[in-house]
PDB file of C-alpha atoms in Angstrom:
ATOM      1  CA  MET Z   1      82.741  63.850  83.309  1.00 51.00           C
ATOM      2  CA  GLY Z   2      85.446  63.509  80.648  1.00 81.00           C
ATOM      3  CA  ALA Z   3      85.439  67.231  79.837  1.00 84.00           C
ATOM      4  CA  VAL Z   4      86.003  68.216  83.470  1.00 90.00           C
ATOM      5  CA  LYS Z   5      88.790  65.645  83.771  1.00 92.00           C
ATOM      6  CA  ASN Z   6      90.471  67.049  80.640  1.00 90.00           C
ATOM      7  CA  MET Z   7      90.200  70.627  81.924  1.00 93.00           C
ATOM      8  CA  VAL Z   8      91.724  69.704  85.286  1.00 94.00           C
ATOM      9  CA  ARG Z   9      94.482  67.801  83.500  1.00 94.00           C
ATOM     10  CA  GLY Z  10      95.113  70.868  81.308  1.00 94.00           C
ATOM     11  CA  PHE Z  11      95.409  73.153  84.333  1.00 95.00           C
ATOM     12  CA  ILE Z  12      97.748  70.734  86.128  1.00 96.00           C
ATOM     13  CA  PHE Z  13     100.108  70.468  83.163  1.00 95.00           C
ATOM     14  CA  THR Z  14      99.985  74.238  82.649  1.00 96.00           C
ATOM     15  CA  GLY Z  15     101.124  74.605  86.255  1.00 96.00           C
ATOM     16  CA  VAL Z  16     103.933  72.117  85.667  1.00 96.00           C
ATOM     17  CA  TYR Z  17     105.049  74.024  82.574  1.00 95.00           C
ATOM     18  CA  VAL Z  18     104.921  77.343  84.466  1.00 96.00           C
ATOM     19  CA  LEU Z  19     107.101  75.823  87.170  1.00 96.00           C
ATOM     20  CA  PHE Z  20     109.700  74.331  84.826  1.00 95.00           C
ATOM     21  CA  THR Z  21     109.795  76.943  82.054  1.00 93.00           C
ATOM     22  CA  LEU Z  22     109.234  80.109  84.069  1.00 93.00           C
ATOM     23  CA  ALA Z  23     109.637  79.859  87.837  1.00 95.00           C
ATOM     24  CA  ILE Z  24     112.801  77.758  88.088  1.00 94.00           C
ATOM     25  CA  PRO Z  25     114.800  79.385  85.237  1.00 91.00           C
ATOM     26  CA  LEU Z  26     113.827  82.936  86.194  1.00 90.00           C
ATOM     27  CA  THR Z  27     114.657  82.324  89.836  1.00 91.00           C
ATOM     28  CA  LEU Z  28     117.947  80.676  88.916  1.00 86.00           C
ATOM     29  CA  PHE Z  29     119.077  83.478  86.595  1.00 82.00           C
ATOM     30  CA  THR Z  30     117.908  86.207  88.968  1.00 81.00           C
ATOM     31  CA  LEU Z  31     119.833  84.643  91.853  1.00 81.00           C
ATOM     32  CA  LEU Z  32     122.845  83.936  89.639  1.00 75.00           C
ATOM     33  CA  PHE Z  33     123.114  87.551  88.505  1.00 73.00           C
ATOM     34  CA  SER Z  34     122.556  89.006  91.966  1.00 73.00           C
ATOM     35  CA  ILE Z  35     125.363  87.176  93.762  1.00 70.00           C
ATOM     36  CA  GLU Z  36     127.207  89.654  95.941  1.00 68.00           C
ATOM     37  CA  GLY Z  37     130.118  89.144  98.259  1.00 65.00           C
ATOM     38  CA  LEU Z  38     131.738  86.536  96.025  1.00 63.00           C
ATOM     39  CA  PRO Z  39     134.645  87.346  93.726  1.00 62.00           C
ATOM     40  CA  PHE Z  40     132.578  86.870  90.517  1.00 61.00           C
ATOM     41  CA  GLU Z  41     132.119  89.188  87.598  1.00 62.00           C
ATOM     42  CA  TRP Z  42     130.139  88.600  84.411  1.00 61.00           C
ATOM     43  CA  GLU Z  43     131.448  89.168  80.937  1.00 56.00           C
ATOM     44  CA  GLN Z  44     129.056  90.527  78.312  1.00 51.00           C
ATOM     45  CA  ILE Z  45     125.891  89.125  79.833  1.00 63.00           C
ATOM     46  CA  ASP Z  46     122.645  90.839  78.959  1.00 73.00           C
ATOM     47  CA  GLN Z  47     120.450  89.761  81.854  1.00 78.00           C
ATOM     48  CA  HIS Z  48     117.368  91.579  80.579  1.00 82.00           C
ATOM     49  CA  ASN Z  49     117.625  89.924  77.164  1.00 84.00           C
ATOM     50  CA  ILE Z  50     117.901  86.455  78.731  1.00 84.00           C
ATOM     51  CA  LEU Z  51     114.981  87.019  81.101  1.00 87.00           C
ATOM     52  CA  PHE Z  52     112.807  88.492  78.326  1.00 90.00           C
ATOM     53  CA  TRP Z  53     113.218  85.582  75.906  1.00 90.00           C
ATOM     54  CA  LEU Z  54     112.856  82.918  78.572  1.00 90.00           C
ATOM     55  CA  THR Z  55     109.699  84.603  79.855  1.00 92.00           C
ATOM     56  CA  ALA Z  56     108.223  85.088  76.378  1.00 93.00           C
ATOM     57  CA  PHE Z  57     108.674  81.519  75.201  1.00 94.00           C
ATOM     58  CA  GLY Z  58     107.970  80.112  78.667  1.00 94.00           C
ATOM     59  CA  LEU Z  59     104.565  81.816  78.643  1.00 95.00           C
ATOM     60  CA  LEU Z  60     103.848  80.478  75.154  1.00 94.00           C
ATOM     61  CA  ALA Z  61     104.846  76.948  76.135  1.00 94.00           C
ATOM     62  CA  SER Z  62     102.746  77.123  79.301  1.00 94.00           C
ATOM     63  CA  GLY Z  63      99.724  78.449  77.462  1.00 93.00           C
ATOM     64  CA  PHE Z  64      99.811  75.812  74.750  1.00 94.00           C
ATOM     65  CA  ALA Z  65     100.349  73.105  77.363  1.00 94.00           C
ATOM     66  CA  PHE Z  66      96.790  73.741  78.534  1.00 95.00           C
ATOM     67  CA  PHE Z  67      95.350  73.253  75.057  1.00 94.00           C
ATOM     68  CA  LYS Z  68      97.393  70.139  74.396  1.00 94.00           C
ATOM     69  CA  TYR Z  69      96.643  68.370  77.667  1.00 93.00           C
ATOM     70  CA  SER Z  70      92.976  69.379  77.853  1.00 93.00           C
ATOM     71  CA  SER Z  71      92.221  67.857  74.439  1.00 91.00           C
ATOM     72  CA  PRO Z  72      90.664  64.381  74.199  1.00 88.00           C
ATOM     73  CA  LYS Z  73      92.935  61.418  73.501  1.00 87.00           C
ATOM     74  CA  GLN Z  74      93.575  60.585  69.855  1.00 88.00           C
ATOM     75  CA  SER Z  75      91.791  63.686  68.566  1.00 89.00           C
ATOM     76  CA  ILE Z  76      92.971  65.799  65.673  1.00 91.00           C
ATOM     77  CA  ARG Z  77      92.893  68.816  67.991  1.00 92.00           C
ATOM     78  CA  LYS Z  78      95.299  67.089  70.385  1.00 93.00           C
ATOM     79  CA  GLY Z  79      97.578  66.150  67.500  1.00 94.00           C
ATOM     80  CA  ILE Z  80      97.716  69.701  66.183  1.00 95.00           C
ATOM     81  CA  PHE Z  81      98.289  71.236  69.608  1.00 95.00           C
ATOM     82  CA  ALA Z  82     100.938  68.604  70.379  1.00 94.00           C
ATOM     83  CA  LEU Z  83     102.774  69.565  67.184  1.00 95.00           C
ATOM     84  CA  ILE Z  84     102.540  73.263  68.033  1.00 96.00           C
ATOM     85  CA  GLN Z  85     103.697  72.492  71.598  1.00 95.00           C
ATOM     86  CA  VAL Z  86     106.802  70.684  70.353  1.00 95.00           C
ATOM     87  CA  ILE Z  87     107.651  73.550  68.003  1.00 95.00           C
ATOM     88  CA  ILE Z  88     107.232  76.080  70.827  1.00 95.00           C
ATOM     89  CA  ASN Z  89     109.409  73.909  73.083  1.00 94.00           C
ATOM     90  CA  CYS Z  90     112.065  74.030  70.344  1.00 94.00           C
ATOM     91  CA  LEU Z  91     111.810  77.811  70.274  1.00 93.00           C
ATOM     92  CA  TYR Z  92     112.053  77.886  74.067  1.00 94.00           C
ATOM     93  CA  LEU Z  93     115.251  75.838  73.982  1.00 91.00           C
ATOM     94  CA  TRP Z  94     116.610  77.926  71.148  1.00 90.00           C
ATOM     95  CA  SER Z  95     115.915  81.073  73.199  1.00 90.00           C
ATOM     96  CA  TYR Z  96     118.660  79.909  75.564  1.00 87.00           C
ATOM     97  CA  LYS Z  97     121.036  79.924  72.609  1.00 85.00           C
ATOM     98  CA  PHE Z  98     120.209  83.289  71.044  1.00 84.00           C
ATOM     99  CA  SER Z  99     119.686  85.179  74.306  1.00 84.00           C
ATOM    100  CA  GLY Z 100     123.170  84.328  75.527  1.00 80.00           C
ATOM    101  CA  ALA Z 101     122.110  82.062  78.379  1.00 82.00           C
ATOM    102  CA  SER Z 102     123.816  79.000  76.913  1.00 83.00           C
ATOM    103  CA  GLU Z 103     127.298  80.413  77.398  1.00 81.00           C
ATOM    104  CA  ILE Z 104     128.024  82.277  80.589  1.00 77.00           C
ATOM    105  CA  LYS Z 105     131.561  83.349  81.364  1.00 75.00           C
ATOM    106  CA  PHE Z 106     132.441  83.711  85.032  1.00 73.00           C
ATOM    107  CA  ILE Z 107     135.467  85.860  85.838  1.00 74.00           C
ATOM    108  CA  ILE Z 108     136.971  84.997  89.197  1.00 74.00           C
ATOM    109  CA  ILE Z 109     138.875  88.027  90.390  1.00 74.00           C
ATOM    110  CA  ASP Z 110     142.635  87.417  90.787  1.00 76.00           C
ATOM    111  CA  TYR Z 111     142.367  83.770  89.630  1.00 78.00           C
ATOM    112  CA  GLY Z 112     141.027  83.509  86.094  1.00 78.00           C
ATOM    113  CA  PHE Z 113     137.769  82.528  84.504  1.00 77.00           C
ATOM    114  CA  PHE Z 114     135.602  79.585  83.540  1.00 77.00           C
ATOM    115  CA  THR Z 115     132.830  79.247  81.013  1.00 80.00           C
ATOM    116  CA  LEU Z 116     129.577  77.366  81.377  1.00 80.00           C
ATOM    117  CA  ASP Z 117     128.623  76.330  77.835  1.00 85.00           C
ATOM    118  CA  ILE Z 118     125.519  74.227  77.237  1.00 86.00           C
ATOM    119  CA  SER Z 119     125.073  74.991  73.531  1.00 88.00           C
ATOM    120  CA  GLN Z 120     125.970  71.428  72.426  1.00 90.00           C
ATOM    121  CA  MET Z 121     123.422  69.995  74.844  1.00 90.00           C
ATOM    122  CA  ILE Z 122     120.783  72.319  73.368  1.00 91.00           C
ATOM    123  CA  LEU Z 123     121.634  71.080  69.868  1.00 90.00           C
ATOM    124  CA  ILE Z 124     121.223  67.470  70.990  1.00 93.00           C
ATOM    125  CA  TYR Z 125     117.805  68.290  72.456  1.00 91.00           C
ATOM    126  CA  MET Z 126     116.890  70.031  69.195  1.00 92.00           C
ATOM    127  CA  GLY Z 127     117.709  66.812  67.320  1.00 92.00           C
ATOM    128  CA  VAL Z 128     115.448  64.836  69.629  1.00 94.00           C
ATOM    129  CA  TYR Z 129     112.706  67.444  69.169  1.00 94.00           C
ATOM    130  CA  PHE Z 130     113.062  67.123  65.376  1.00 94.00           C
ATOM    131  CA  LEU Z 131     112.302  63.415  65.674  1.00 95.00           C
ATOM    132  CA  THR Z 132     109.390  64.256  67.961  1.00 96.00           C
ATOM    133  CA  ILE Z 133     108.024  66.666  65.340  1.00 96.00           C
ATOM    134  CA  VAL Z 134     108.110  63.853  62.776  1.00 96.00           C
ATOM    135  CA  LEU Z 135     106.220  61.622  65.219  1.00 96.00           C
ATOM    136  CA  LYS Z 136     103.581  64.294  65.906  1.00 95.00           C
ATOM    137  CA  ILE Z 137     103.012  64.804  62.168  1.00 96.00           C
ATOM    138  CA  TYR Z 138     102.524  61.044  61.850  1.00 95.00           C
ATOM    139  CA  ASP Z 139     100.032  61.162  64.753  1.00 93.00           C
ATOM    140  CA  ILE Z 140      97.993  63.866  63.006  1.00 94.00           C
ATOM    141  CA  PHE Z 141      97.815  61.759  59.838  1.00 94.00           C
ATOM    142  CA  ASP Z 142      96.930  58.678  61.881  1.00 92.00           C
ATOM    143  CA  TYR Z 143      94.166  60.477  63.786  1.00 91.00           C
ATOM    144  CA  THR Z 144      92.776  61.868  60.517  1.00 92.00           C
ATOM    145  CA  ILE Z 145      92.823  58.580  58.613  1.00 92.00           C
ATOM    146  CA  ASN Z 146      91.459  56.453  61.494  1.00 90.00           C
ATOM    147  CA  ARG Z 147      88.924  59.024  62.678  1.00 89.00           C
ATOM    148  CA  GLU Z 148      85.935  56.706  62.390  1.00 89.00           C
ATOM    149  CA  LYS Z 149      87.647  53.834  64.248  1.00 89.00           C
ATOM    150  CA  ILE Z 150      88.669  56.182  67.051  1.00 86.00           C
ATOM    151  CA  ARG Z 151      85.088  57.471  67.383  1.00 85.00           C
ATOM    152  CA  GLU Z 152      83.709  53.932  67.455  1.00 86.00           C
ATOM    153  CA  ASN Z 153      86.166  52.932  70.174  1.00 84.00           C
ATOM    154  CA  ARG Z 154      85.209  56.003  72.219  1.00 81.00           C
ATOM    155  CA  MET Z 155      81.534  55.117  71.980  1.00 84.00           C
ATOM    156  CA  LYS Z 156      82.237  51.581  73.223  1.00 83.00           C
ATOM    157  CA  GLU Z 157      83.971  52.912  76.340  1.00 71.00           C
TER     158      GLU Z 157
END
């Protein structure tokens, strides 16, 4: 029964990742760039570049979410996939930066402009992800060293 539970859990978290890394950002950027009737213009925005990178890394993050969340607790496989997942999440966040989505300049006709810049927030998240990477590496070592204890505890349950 544990394998079925892990598979269902993997599919649920894959769906959550698809929602938060693909559906919401793609819908938001598509709606943002298709606003008509308002006095907005965009300056040097490459919509296709933004949508491509967000889709590419969003698909990777969603795919690896299945492998991470369908793995058994405290297994080396879960540790490795968790580390890969964190690295892919870093790449996903960084895709906002290098695709141009972190700084969008709105030009309001006849009034001026304003800029939405979230690059500093992305850098803060990257710092938190660095600490998470260190933690995941520690987890892999812990799962490897205590492999026998973990197996014994699983057999008792």
